[in-house]
Every structure is written in structure tokens, then in C-alpha cells.
Short mmCIF file of C-alpha atoms and ligand atoms in Angstrom, two decimals:
data_model
loop_
_atom_site.label_atom_id
_atom_site.label_comp_id
_atom_site.label_asym_id
_atom_site.label_seq_id
_atom_site.Cartn_x
_atom_site.Cartn_y
_atom_site.Cartn_z
CA MET A 29 0.00 0.00 0.00
CA LYS A 30 1.55 3.21 -1.19
CA ASN A 31 0.46 5.42 1.71
CA ILE A 32 0.97 3.09 4.68
CA PRO A 33 4.50 2.57 6.07
CA THR A 34 5.78 -0.96 6.65
CA LEU A 35 8.36 -2.64 8.86
CA SER A 36 10.97 -1.79 6.24
CA ASP A 37 10.52 1.91 7.02
CA ILE A 38 11.39 1.85 10.73
CA ASN A 39 14.25 1.15 13.11
CA ILE A 40 13.08 -0.94 16.06
CA LYS A 41 16.31 -2.05 17.69
CA ASN A 42 15.98 -2.01 21.51
CA LYS A 43 12.54 -0.42 21.22
CA PHE A 44 9.20 -1.50 22.62
CA VAL A 45 6.77 -2.38 19.81
CA LEU A 46 3.10 -3.32 20.16
CA LEU A 47 2.06 -5.92 17.59
CA ARG A 48 -1.64 -6.56 16.84
CA SER A 49 -1.82 -10.04 15.27
CA ASP A 50 -4.85 -12.13 14.34
CA LEU A 51 -4.46 -15.55 15.98
CA ASN A 52 -8.21 -16.29 16.00
CA SER A 53 -8.47 -20.00 15.12
CA ASP A 54 -10.81 -22.99 15.07
CA ILE A 55 -11.18 -24.80 18.38
CA LYS A 56 -12.22 -28.41 18.89
CA ASP A 57 -12.58 -29.99 22.35
CA GLY A 58 -10.78 -27.02 23.89
CA LYS A 59 -7.76 -27.41 21.58
CA ILE A 60 -6.71 -24.99 18.84
CA LEU A 61 -6.60 -26.75 15.48
CA PRO A 62 -3.51 -26.19 13.30
CA SER A 63 -3.88 -22.59 12.19
CA GLU A 64 -2.47 -20.80 9.16
CA ARG A 65 -3.03 -17.47 10.94
CA ILE A 66 -0.73 -18.51 13.79
CA LYS A 67 1.87 -19.88 11.37
CA GLN A 68 1.88 -16.69 9.26
CA SER A 69 1.89 -14.36 12.28
CA ALA A 70 5.09 -16.05 13.43
CA ILE A 71 6.86 -14.65 10.35
CA THR A 72 6.39 -11.04 11.49
CA ILE A 73 7.27 -11.89 15.10
CA LYS A 74 10.46 -13.59 13.95
CA GLU A 75 11.53 -10.49 12.02
CA LEU A 76 10.78 -8.17 14.94
CA LYS A 77 12.79 -10.36 17.33
CA LYS A 78 15.65 -10.65 14.89
CA LYS A 79 15.79 -6.87 14.58
CA GLY A 80 16.17 -6.59 18.37
CA ALA A 81 12.77 -5.15 19.31
CA LYS A 82 10.98 -5.80 22.61
CA VAL A 83 7.76 -7.23 21.22
CA VAL A 84 4.40 -7.23 22.97
CA ILE A 85 1.73 -9.16 21.05
CA ILE A 86 -1.99 -8.63 21.42
CA ALA A 87 -4.65 -10.73 19.72
CA HIS A 88 -8.17 -12.09 20.20
CA GLN A 89 -9.98 -15.41 20.15
CA GLY A 90 -13.75 -15.56 19.57
CA ARG A 91 -16.21 -12.94 20.77
CA PRO A 92 -17.60 -12.30 24.25
CA ASP A 93 -20.81 -14.16 23.40
CA SER A 94 -19.34 -17.09 21.43
CA SER A 95 -18.41 -20.61 22.54
CA ASP A 96 -14.83 -20.20 21.24
CA PHE A 97 -14.16 -17.18 23.48
CA THR A 98 -11.09 -18.46 25.34
CA SER A 99 -7.71 -17.40 26.66
CA LEU A 100 -4.69 -17.39 24.35
CA TYR A 101 -2.69 -19.96 26.32
CA GLU A 102 -3.18 -22.65 23.66
CA HIS A 103 -2.28 -20.12 20.96
CA SER A 104 1.00 -19.39 22.71
CA LYS A 105 1.82 -23.11 22.62
CA GLN A 106 1.09 -23.27 18.87
CA LEU A 107 3.06 -20.10 18.23
CA ASN A 108 6.04 -21.59 20.05
CA LYS A 109 6.21 -24.34 17.40
CA TYR A 110 7.40 -21.62 15.01
CA ILE A 111 9.03 -18.96 17.20
CA LYS A 112 9.86 -18.54 20.88
CA VAL A 113 7.25 -16.35 22.55
CA MET A 114 6.54 -15.89 26.27
CA TYR A 115 2.97 -15.76 27.56
CA VAL A 116 1.17 -14.24 30.53
CA ASN A 117 -2.39 -14.94 31.50
CA ASP A 118 -3.05 -11.23 31.92
CA LEU A 119 -3.69 -8.11 29.88
CA VAL A 120 -3.49 -4.87 31.81
CA GLY A 121 -2.74 -6.12 35.34
CA GLU A 122 0.40 -6.37 37.47
CA GLU A 123 1.56 -9.60 35.81
CA ALA A 124 1.39 -8.10 32.32
CA LEU A 125 3.08 -4.91 33.50
CA GLY A 126 5.95 -6.83 35.14
CA ALA A 127 6.48 -9.05 32.10
CA ILE A 128 6.51 -6.08 29.70
CA LYS A 129 8.97 -4.12 31.86
CA ASN A 130 11.29 -7.15 32.00
CA LEU A 131 11.36 -7.71 28.23
CA MET A 132 14.84 -7.77 26.72
CA PRO A 133 15.65 -6.82 23.12
CA GLY A 134 14.87 -9.78 20.85
CA GLU A 135 12.17 -11.17 23.18
CA ALA A 136 8.45 -11.44 22.48
CA LEU A 137 5.53 -11.66 24.90
CA LEU A 138 1.95 -12.67 24.10
CA LEU A 139 -0.72 -11.22 26.38
CA ASP A 140 -4.14 -12.74 26.98
CA ASN A 141 -7.25 -12.33 24.77
CA ILE A 142 -7.64 -8.58 24.20
CA ARG A 143 -11.43 -9.04 24.02
CA PHE A 144 -11.45 -10.13 27.69
CA ASN A 145 -11.31 -6.39 28.37
CA LYS A 146 -14.68 -4.79 27.67
CA ASP A 147 -13.08 -1.61 26.37
CA GLU A 148 -11.79 -3.51 23.33
CA MET A 149 -15.29 -3.65 21.87
CA ASN A 150 -16.12 -0.09 23.05
CA PRO A 151 -13.31 1.99 21.56
CA SER A 152 -14.92 5.31 22.38
CA SER A 153 -15.48 4.53 26.08
CA LYS A 154 -14.26 7.34 28.34
CA LYS A 155 -11.00 6.54 30.16
CA ASN A 156 -10.55 3.49 27.93
CA SER A 157 -8.46 1.18 30.13
CA LEU A 158 -6.66 -0.37 27.15
CA VAL A 159 -5.63 3.04 25.82
CA GLU A 160 -4.53 4.04 29.32
CA PHE A 161 -2.41 0.93 29.76
CA PHE A 162 -0.88 0.52 26.29
CA CYS A 163 -0.63 4.13 25.11
CA LYS A 164 -0.20 6.25 28.26
CA ASN A 165 1.72 4.00 30.62
CA LYS A 166 4.37 5.67 32.77
CA ASP A 167 6.41 2.46 33.08
CA PHE A 168 7.02 1.77 29.38
CA LYS A 169 6.50 3.45 26.03
CA PHE A 170 5.73 1.76 22.75
CA GLU A 171 7.70 3.39 19.95
CA TYR A 172 5.59 1.70 17.27
CA TYR A 173 2.22 0.01 16.87
CA ILE A 174 2.33 -2.65 14.18
CA ASN A 175 -0.97 -3.79 12.72
CA ASP A 176 -0.57 -7.26 11.24
CA ALA A 177 -4.26 -8.13 11.39
CA PHE A 178 -5.88 -7.13 8.09
CA SER A 179 -8.59 -9.68 8.97
CA VAL A 180 -9.80 -7.48 11.86
CA CYS A 181 -9.51 -4.12 10.07
CA HIS A 182 -13.27 -4.03 9.33
CA ARG A 183 -13.88 -3.75 13.10
CA GLU A 184 -13.97 -0.53 15.09
CA GLN A 185 -12.21 -1.89 18.14
CA THR A 186 -9.70 -0.31 20.49
CA SER A 187 -6.66 -2.35 19.44
CA ILE A 188 -7.43 -1.68 15.78
CA THR A 189 -8.68 1.90 15.54
CA GLU A 190 -7.60 3.63 18.79
CA PHE A 191 -3.98 2.60 19.32
CA PRO A 192 -2.82 4.12 16.00
CA LYS A 193 -4.19 7.47 17.16
CA HIS A 194 -1.66 7.45 20.03
CA ILE A 195 1.35 5.48 18.74
CA LYS A 196 3.26 5.82 15.43
CA SER A 197 1.97 3.00 13.25
CA VAL A 198 3.12 0.68 10.49
CA ILE A 199 1.86 -2.59 9.03
CA GLY A 200 3.37 -6.03 9.56
CA ARG A 201 4.38 -8.59 6.93
CA VAL A 202 1.14 -10.62 7.02
CA MET A 203 -0.92 -7.49 6.39
CA GLU A 204 1.53 -6.27 3.73
CA ARG A 205 1.27 -9.52 1.77
CA GLU A 206 -2.51 -9.50 2.00
CA LEU A 207 -2.82 -5.91 0.77
CA ALA A 208 -0.42 -6.50 -2.12
CA ALA A 209 -2.53 -9.45 -3.31
CA LEU A 210 -5.77 -7.53 -3.02
CA GLU A 211 -4.72 -4.35 -4.76
CA ASN A 212 -5.67 -5.56 -8.24
CA LEU A 213 -8.63 -7.56 -7.12
CA ARG A 214 -11.45 -5.14 -7.81
CA LEU A 215 -10.50 -5.07 -11.48
CA ARG A 216 -11.29 -8.73 -11.76
CA ASP A 217 -14.40 -9.32 -9.74
CA ALA A 218 -17.24 -8.08 -11.97
CA ASN A 219 -18.25 -11.55 -13.20
CA CYS A 220 -16.94 -13.43 -10.25
CA LEU A 221 -18.98 -16.30 -8.77
CA PHE A 222 -19.42 -15.74 -5.02
CA ILE A 223 -19.52 -18.90 -2.87
CA LEU A 224 -20.51 -17.68 0.56
CA GLY A 225 -20.37 -19.98 3.57
CA GLY A 226 -19.03 -19.78 7.10
CA ALA A 227 -20.67 -18.98 10.39
CA LYS A 228 -20.90 -15.18 10.32
CA PRO A 229 -23.99 -14.32 8.25
CA GLU A 230 -23.98 -10.64 9.22
CA ASP A 231 -20.71 -10.17 7.33
CA ASN A 232 -21.94 -11.88 4.16
CA ILE A 233 -25.04 -9.69 3.90
CA LYS A 234 -22.87 -6.88 2.51
CA LEU A 235 -22.39 -8.75 -0.75
CA LEU A 236 -25.99 -9.73 -1.37
CA LYS A 237 -26.84 -6.60 -3.32
CA SER A 238 -24.03 -7.17 -5.80
CA LYS A 239 -24.91 -8.32 -9.33
CA ASN A 240 -22.66 -11.38 -9.02
CA LYS A 241 -24.08 -14.89 -8.98
CA ILE A 242 -24.18 -16.06 -5.34
CA ILE A 243 -24.30 -19.65 -4.11
CA THR A 244 -24.38 -20.42 -0.40
CA GLY A 245 -23.50 -23.07 2.19
CA GLY A 246 -22.50 -23.46 5.83
CA ILE A 247 -24.44 -21.62 8.48
CA PHE A 248 -24.95 -18.78 6.00
CA GLY A 249 -26.66 -21.09 3.48
CA GLN A 250 -28.99 -22.29 6.24
CA VAL A 251 -29.88 -18.76 7.32
CA CYS A 252 -30.63 -17.83 3.68
CA THR A 253 -32.84 -20.93 3.49
CA LEU A 254 -34.77 -19.65 6.53
CA ALA A 255 -35.04 -16.25 4.81
CA LYS A 256 -36.81 -18.03 1.94
CA GLY A 257 -39.42 -19.16 4.48
CA LYS A 258 -38.32 -22.78 4.93
CA ASN A 259 -38.49 -24.48 8.35
CA LEU A 260 -35.35 -26.56 9.04
CA GLY A 261 -36.59 -28.09 12.32
CA ALA A 262 -33.90 -28.82 14.92
CA GLN A 263 -31.48 -26.62 13.01
CA ASN A 264 -33.75 -23.58 13.54
CA LYS A 265 -33.14 -23.88 17.30
CA PHE A 266 -29.40 -24.31 16.84
CA LEU A 267 -29.19 -21.23 14.61
CA ALA A 268 -31.27 -19.14 17.02
CA LYS A 269 -28.87 -20.09 19.83
CA GLN A 270 -25.73 -19.62 17.78
CA ILE A 271 -26.45 -16.36 15.99
CA LYS A 272 -27.07 -13.11 17.75
CA ASP A 273 -29.94 -11.12 16.22
CA LEU A 274 -30.99 -13.97 13.89
CA PRO A 275 -34.48 -12.53 13.18
CA LYS A 276 -32.93 -9.17 12.18
CA ILE A 277 -30.44 -10.90 9.89
CA ILE A 278 -33.22 -12.91 8.26
CA THR A 279 -35.21 -9.71 7.67
CA LYS A 280 -32.18 -8.13 5.99
CA ILE A 281 -31.59 -11.15 3.72
CA LYS A 282 -35.26 -11.59 2.72
CA PRO A 283 -35.48 -8.94 -0.04
CA GLN A 284 -32.49 -10.53 -1.83
CA SER A 285 -33.27 -14.15 -0.99
CA LYS A 286 -34.83 -15.05 -4.36
CA SER A 287 -31.68 -14.24 -6.28
CA ILE A 288 -29.41 -16.24 -3.94
CA GLN A 289 -28.91 -19.94 -4.62
CA THR A 290 -29.42 -21.97 -1.44
CA PRO A 291 -28.79 -25.71 -0.91
CA SER A 292 -31.28 -28.19 -2.41
CA ASP A 293 -30.26 -30.77 0.15
CA PHE A 294 -28.27 -31.04 3.37
CA ALA A 295 -26.30 -33.68 5.28
CA VAL A 296 -27.53 -34.05 8.86
CA LYS A 297 -25.93 -35.83 11.81
CA GLY A 298 -28.09 -38.90 12.49
CA LYS A 299 -27.85 -41.58 15.17
CA ASN A 300 -24.28 -42.67 16.08
CA ASP A 301 -22.99 -39.52 14.39
CA SER A 302 -23.81 -40.90 10.93
CA ARG A 303 -24.09 -38.70 7.84
CA ILE A 304 -27.62 -38.73 6.43
CA GLU A 305 -28.56 -36.89 3.23
CA LEU A 306 -31.95 -35.15 3.28
CA LYS A 307 -33.60 -33.24 0.44
CA LEU A 308 -34.96 -29.82 1.29
CA GLU A 309 -38.53 -31.18 0.94
CA GLU A 310 -37.80 -33.64 3.78
CA PHE A 311 -37.36 -30.78 6.28
CA PRO A 312 -38.23 -29.90 9.06
CA SER A 313 -36.00 -32.59 10.51
CA GLN A 314 -35.22 -33.64 14.07
CA PHE A 315 -31.53 -33.75 13.15
CA GLU A 316 -29.06 -30.88 13.00
CA ILE A 317 -27.38 -29.91 9.71
CA TYR A 318 -23.62 -30.41 9.32
CA ASP A 319 -22.94 -30.06 5.58
CA ILE A 320 -24.46 -29.35 2.19
CA GLY A 321 -25.81 -32.50 0.51
CA LYS A 322 -24.57 -34.38 -2.57
CA ILE A 323 -27.16 -32.90 -4.97
CA THR A 324 -26.10 -29.40 -3.96
CA ILE A 325 -22.42 -30.30 -4.32
CA ASP A 326 -23.05 -31.42 -7.94
CA GLN A 327 -24.99 -28.22 -8.70
CA TYR A 328 -22.22 -26.03 -7.26
CA VAL A 329 -19.51 -27.92 -9.17
CA LYS A 330 -21.43 -27.11 -12.38
CA GLU A 331 -21.54 -23.42 -11.45
CA ILE A 332 -17.78 -23.42 -10.88
CA SER A 333 -17.23 -25.02 -14.30
CA LYS A 334 -19.00 -22.02 -15.91
CA ALA A 335 -17.12 -19.36 -13.92
CA LYS A 336 -14.00 -17.40 -14.93
CA ALA A 337 -13.39 -16.12 -11.38
CA VAL A 338 -14.46 -17.43 -7.98
CA TYR A 339 -14.41 -15.88 -4.53
CA MET A 340 -15.12 -18.43 -1.78
CA LYS A 341 -15.61 -17.35 1.80
CA GLY A 342 -15.79 -19.78 4.68
CA PRO A 343 -16.54 -23.50 4.89
CA LEU A 344 -19.78 -25.03 3.55
CA GLY A 345 -20.06 -27.55 6.39
CA TYR A 346 -18.54 -28.62 9.70
CA CYS A 347 -14.97 -29.39 8.58
CA GLU A 348 -13.71 -30.23 12.07
CA ASP A 349 -15.41 -33.62 11.43
CA GLU A 350 -14.17 -35.47 8.33
CA LYS A 351 -17.61 -36.89 7.47
CA PHE A 352 -19.02 -33.41 7.11
CA SER A 353 -16.15 -31.81 5.24
CA THR A 354 -17.20 -33.47 1.94
CA GLY A 355 -19.03 -30.40 0.60
CA THR A 356 -16.23 -27.95 1.35
CA ILE A 357 -13.46 -30.25 0.15
CA THR A 358 -15.18 -31.23 -3.11
CA ILE A 359 -15.81 -27.59 -3.95
CA LEU A 360 -12.26 -26.53 -3.01
CA ASN A 361 -10.80 -29.38 -5.09
CA GLU A 362 -12.86 -28.33 -8.10
CA ILE A 363 -11.73 -24.71 -7.74
CA ALA A 364 -8.09 -25.84 -7.37
CA LYS A 365 -8.34 -28.09 -10.42
CA ARG A 366 -9.69 -25.33 -12.66
CA THR A 367 -7.18 -22.82 -11.29
CA LYS A 368 -4.34 -25.16 -12.20
CA GLU A 369 -5.80 -25.55 -15.70
CA ASN A 370 -5.67 -21.73 -15.95
CA LYS A 371 -9.42 -21.62 -16.44
CA LEU A 372 -10.17 -19.73 -13.25
CA PHE A 373 -8.95 -16.90 -11.04
CA SER A 374 -9.58 -18.05 -7.48
CA LEU A 375 -9.59 -16.10 -4.27
CA ILE A 376 -10.22 -18.07 -1.11
CA GLY A 377 -10.99 -16.20 2.10
CA GLY A 378 -11.64 -16.93 5.74
CA GLY A 379 -9.10 -18.20 8.25
CA HIS A 380 -11.53 -20.94 9.21
CA LEU A 381 -10.99 -22.85 5.95
CA SER A 382 -7.57 -24.07 7.03
CA ASN A 383 -8.94 -27.37 8.39
CA ALA A 384 -10.40 -28.15 5.03
CA PHE A 385 -7.10 -27.34 3.30
CA ALA A 386 -5.23 -29.67 5.59
CA ARG A 387 -7.74 -32.50 5.06
CA ALA A 388 -7.76 -32.06 1.29
CA ASN A 389 -3.99 -31.66 1.11
CA LEU A 390 -4.41 -28.34 -0.62
CA ASN A 391 -2.20 -25.32 -0.10
CA GLU A 392 -1.66 -21.80 -1.33
CA LYS A 393 -0.12 -22.92 -4.61
CA ASP A 394 -3.43 -24.44 -5.64
CA PHE A 395 -5.28 -21.10 -5.73
CA SER A 396 -4.61 -17.63 -7.14
CA HIS A 397 -4.62 -16.21 -3.60
CA ILE A 398 -5.59 -17.52 -0.18
CA SER A 399 -6.54 -14.75 2.18
CA LEU A 400 -6.38 -15.18 5.96
CA SER A 401 -9.35 -12.84 6.21
CA GLY A 402 -13.07 -13.51 6.22
CA GLY A 403 -15.27 -10.51 6.98
CA ALA A 404 -12.54 -7.92 6.33
CA LEU A 405 -11.88 -9.27 2.86
CA LEU A 406 -15.59 -9.34 2.19
CA SER A 407 -15.98 -5.69 3.21
CA PHE A 408 -13.01 -4.84 0.99
CA ILE A 409 -14.61 -6.64 -1.98
CA ALA A 410 -17.90 -4.85 -1.27
CA GLY A 411 -15.92 -1.61 -1.73
CA GLU A 412 -16.27 -0.48 1.90
CA LYS A 413 -13.63 1.55 3.68
CA LEU A 414 -12.04 -0.50 6.48
CA PRO A 415 -11.71 1.63 9.65
CA GLY A 416 -8.52 -0.17 10.69
CA LEU A 417 -6.86 0.73 7.38
CA GLU A 418 -8.21 4.25 7.16
CA VAL A 419 -6.71 5.17 10.55
CA LEU A 420 -3.30 3.94 9.41
CA LYS A 421 -3.39 6.21 6.36
CA LYS A 422 -3.83 9.31 8.51
C1 3PG B 520 -12.05 -13.34 11.70
O1 3PG B 520 -12.04 -14.51 12.14
O2 3PG B 520 -12.63 -13.03 10.63
C2 3PG B 520 -11.28 -12.28 12.43
O3 3PG B 520 -10.47 -12.83 13.42
C3 3PG B 520 -12.24 -11.27 13.03
O4 3PG B 520 -13.05 -11.89 13.98
P1 3PG B 520 -14.48 -11.26 14.36
O5 3PG B 520 -15.39 -11.51 13.19
O6 3PG B 520 -14.90 -11.99 15.61
O7 3PG B 520 -14.28 -9.80 14.58
#
């Protein structure tokens, strides 16, 4: 990005730097699954350590109302597979303060989930305790704030939009790579097929007014199915529990719902965790939905064969369980195949697709670009200004 300085523009030797990374990852049975975000973030941390900075890392996991809202202890263990990083179970307390003060040049310290502090989600709160601690502390002074979390730049949150107002700011290597890949993107996306999945329907809504062909899966596909007036049975209850403001989201989707392609069938989890295929007509069902069904997979493969460009966001089913990753993996394989044949430009977004990549043995070489971002990328494609980027330009 022409108007945002990078790590190459600053001297950080012996200086305190505050790094905002995105380590947000999939969690199964309390364990973080192998995460591309963690692996990539380690690249920037390595460079900062090598250049002799005293690195304090802040990041989030989940949201205050979600089941994956946990501490970053497990993340620190994963991060340590790539680069040595210390960890304290604290954010703005005595333990964090002591550990920051004791940092030596070339050392890095990960603090706990920044969203554990309520001021993270309320950036304009008076006497914001995060701003007080990180930007106005008498015991240490950050020379630079480094934003390496493009994937959170669509959020107005303290660590994204407030810190750069107080500390000189640059972008990290993960963010730099992402922005470089996206710079030419808007030129290409006019006839792009949008495959929208994942578990954050409120993000996807932004793209529904576009003229592009849209096919859907995952939680988003189910919510769009509800918006068309269908009753999914047990899954209705699950969605109501899982998604904040579901009725409002459905109301927003409704006017566009006719032009969106939704699944014609689903795979549900039957007795003994078995995969059962049910046509849409067979709903409402007593079973919860875990994937798109085989008929839908075939229909979506045909759509991909007609497309010249594809943007896929988020998984189409529950990829933490192999049985229910069929939809996502078949679609990803088809996109990869056509990309390799030079028939398709493919952009894959959403950090939560990394499980599917690992299962399908796919990697970044198989697509035109894999983004670590979900909602932020989507906002970017929708042509919105990202608050986290705008503040860095100032
Ligand atoms: C993501 O997973 O897209 C980013 O980490 C942002 O998370 P959020 O949607 O909870 O803000």
C-alpha cells in the first residue's frame, strides 16, 4: 500500500513495539486446530525479534458471546512451534506490566485475549483502560504500533482503531502480503462467482446486493434458506442459539433471498454420528445440519465449471469432522483443479478454511490467492472503507 509505512521503514532495535496479530483460530474440544493465521503471524514476530525489538503481542480469540471465546494460552503453545514467545495470562494487570517491563531486546511476549477487556469492543469509552495501559503507561512506552491483522480491520475496536491514534503506526508482513494481493482484485471481480459460507452471516449480507451470482453453504446457506421461508426443524433452534440477532439478519436477507442460490439438500448428523442426506422437501428434521448435501455439491460444481473467477468465503459444512467436510473439500478441489488448468482466477478467504485445506492436502499454490481474512476481505470486496486501514493512512 503506497500510503501506509511498513516494517521496512522503521528502526526498532531495543525499542518496545506493540504488535496486533490475528491468531483467531478454530477450536475443537478445547484445543486450537492447526492454524495458518498462527503460522503466518510467526513470520512477522520472527523479524521483529531478529531486529532486536521488545515485542508485545496482542490478539483475540472468539467474541464475548461465542463458545470459542477463550484465553490465548493454547495459541501461545502453537506459536512456540514456530518462534519462541513468552505468555502471561493477563492483559493490563500487574503480571502483564511486570512481564513487559522485563522484556529484553529480541524477546516477544503474548498477552491474553484482548477481548477479555470490555473496552476492546467499546473503543470510544471514556478513560478506555486499554488506551490508558498501552498508550499512556508511565512504566514503558511503545515506539511503534504494528498492525498485522488485516482480517480485523473491518472492526472498530480499540486495538485496531484507537492505538494508531496514540502510537506511530506501520503494518506487519502478514498485512503487507494481503494488501499486495488484493490491490488488483477489484479489477477482476465483476463476473466473479461468489460462494458464501461460514458462520458469520452478518458479514456476508454486505455482498448480497451485488450483481454477481451467489451460491451459499455453511451456516450462511442455512440462514438464507430460513429467509426463503423454509423451516429446518432442529437446526432452527441451533441457529437461534448460535447467531445473535438472527431474526434481524433474516429480515435483511429476505429482499435478496430469491436471487441467492441456497442448498437443495443437506447432510444431517443422524444416530451414532452418521451422515444422512436429506432433500430440502424432507425438512423440518429432528436432526441438525452439518454439511451441504450431494445434490447441492453437484450443482455447485457445475456453477464453478461455468465461472472465470471465484471468490469463496468460509466453509460449507462442519470441517472439524471429516464426514461433514465433503461439501467444502469437493468444492475446493474443483476450484483448485480449474485454477491449475488456468481456467479460473480463485480467491479463497476466511481463516476458518484451514482445516479443510489440511484434510484435502491443498495449499496456497493451488489457488490464485488464499486470504487469511473472512469478513474484512468481504468488506473490501464490497468496496467499503475499512476503519482499521483508514486510521493507518492518517
Ligand atoms: C475473523 O475470524 O474473521 C477475524 O479474526 C475477526 O473476527 P471477528 O469476526 O470476531 O471480529
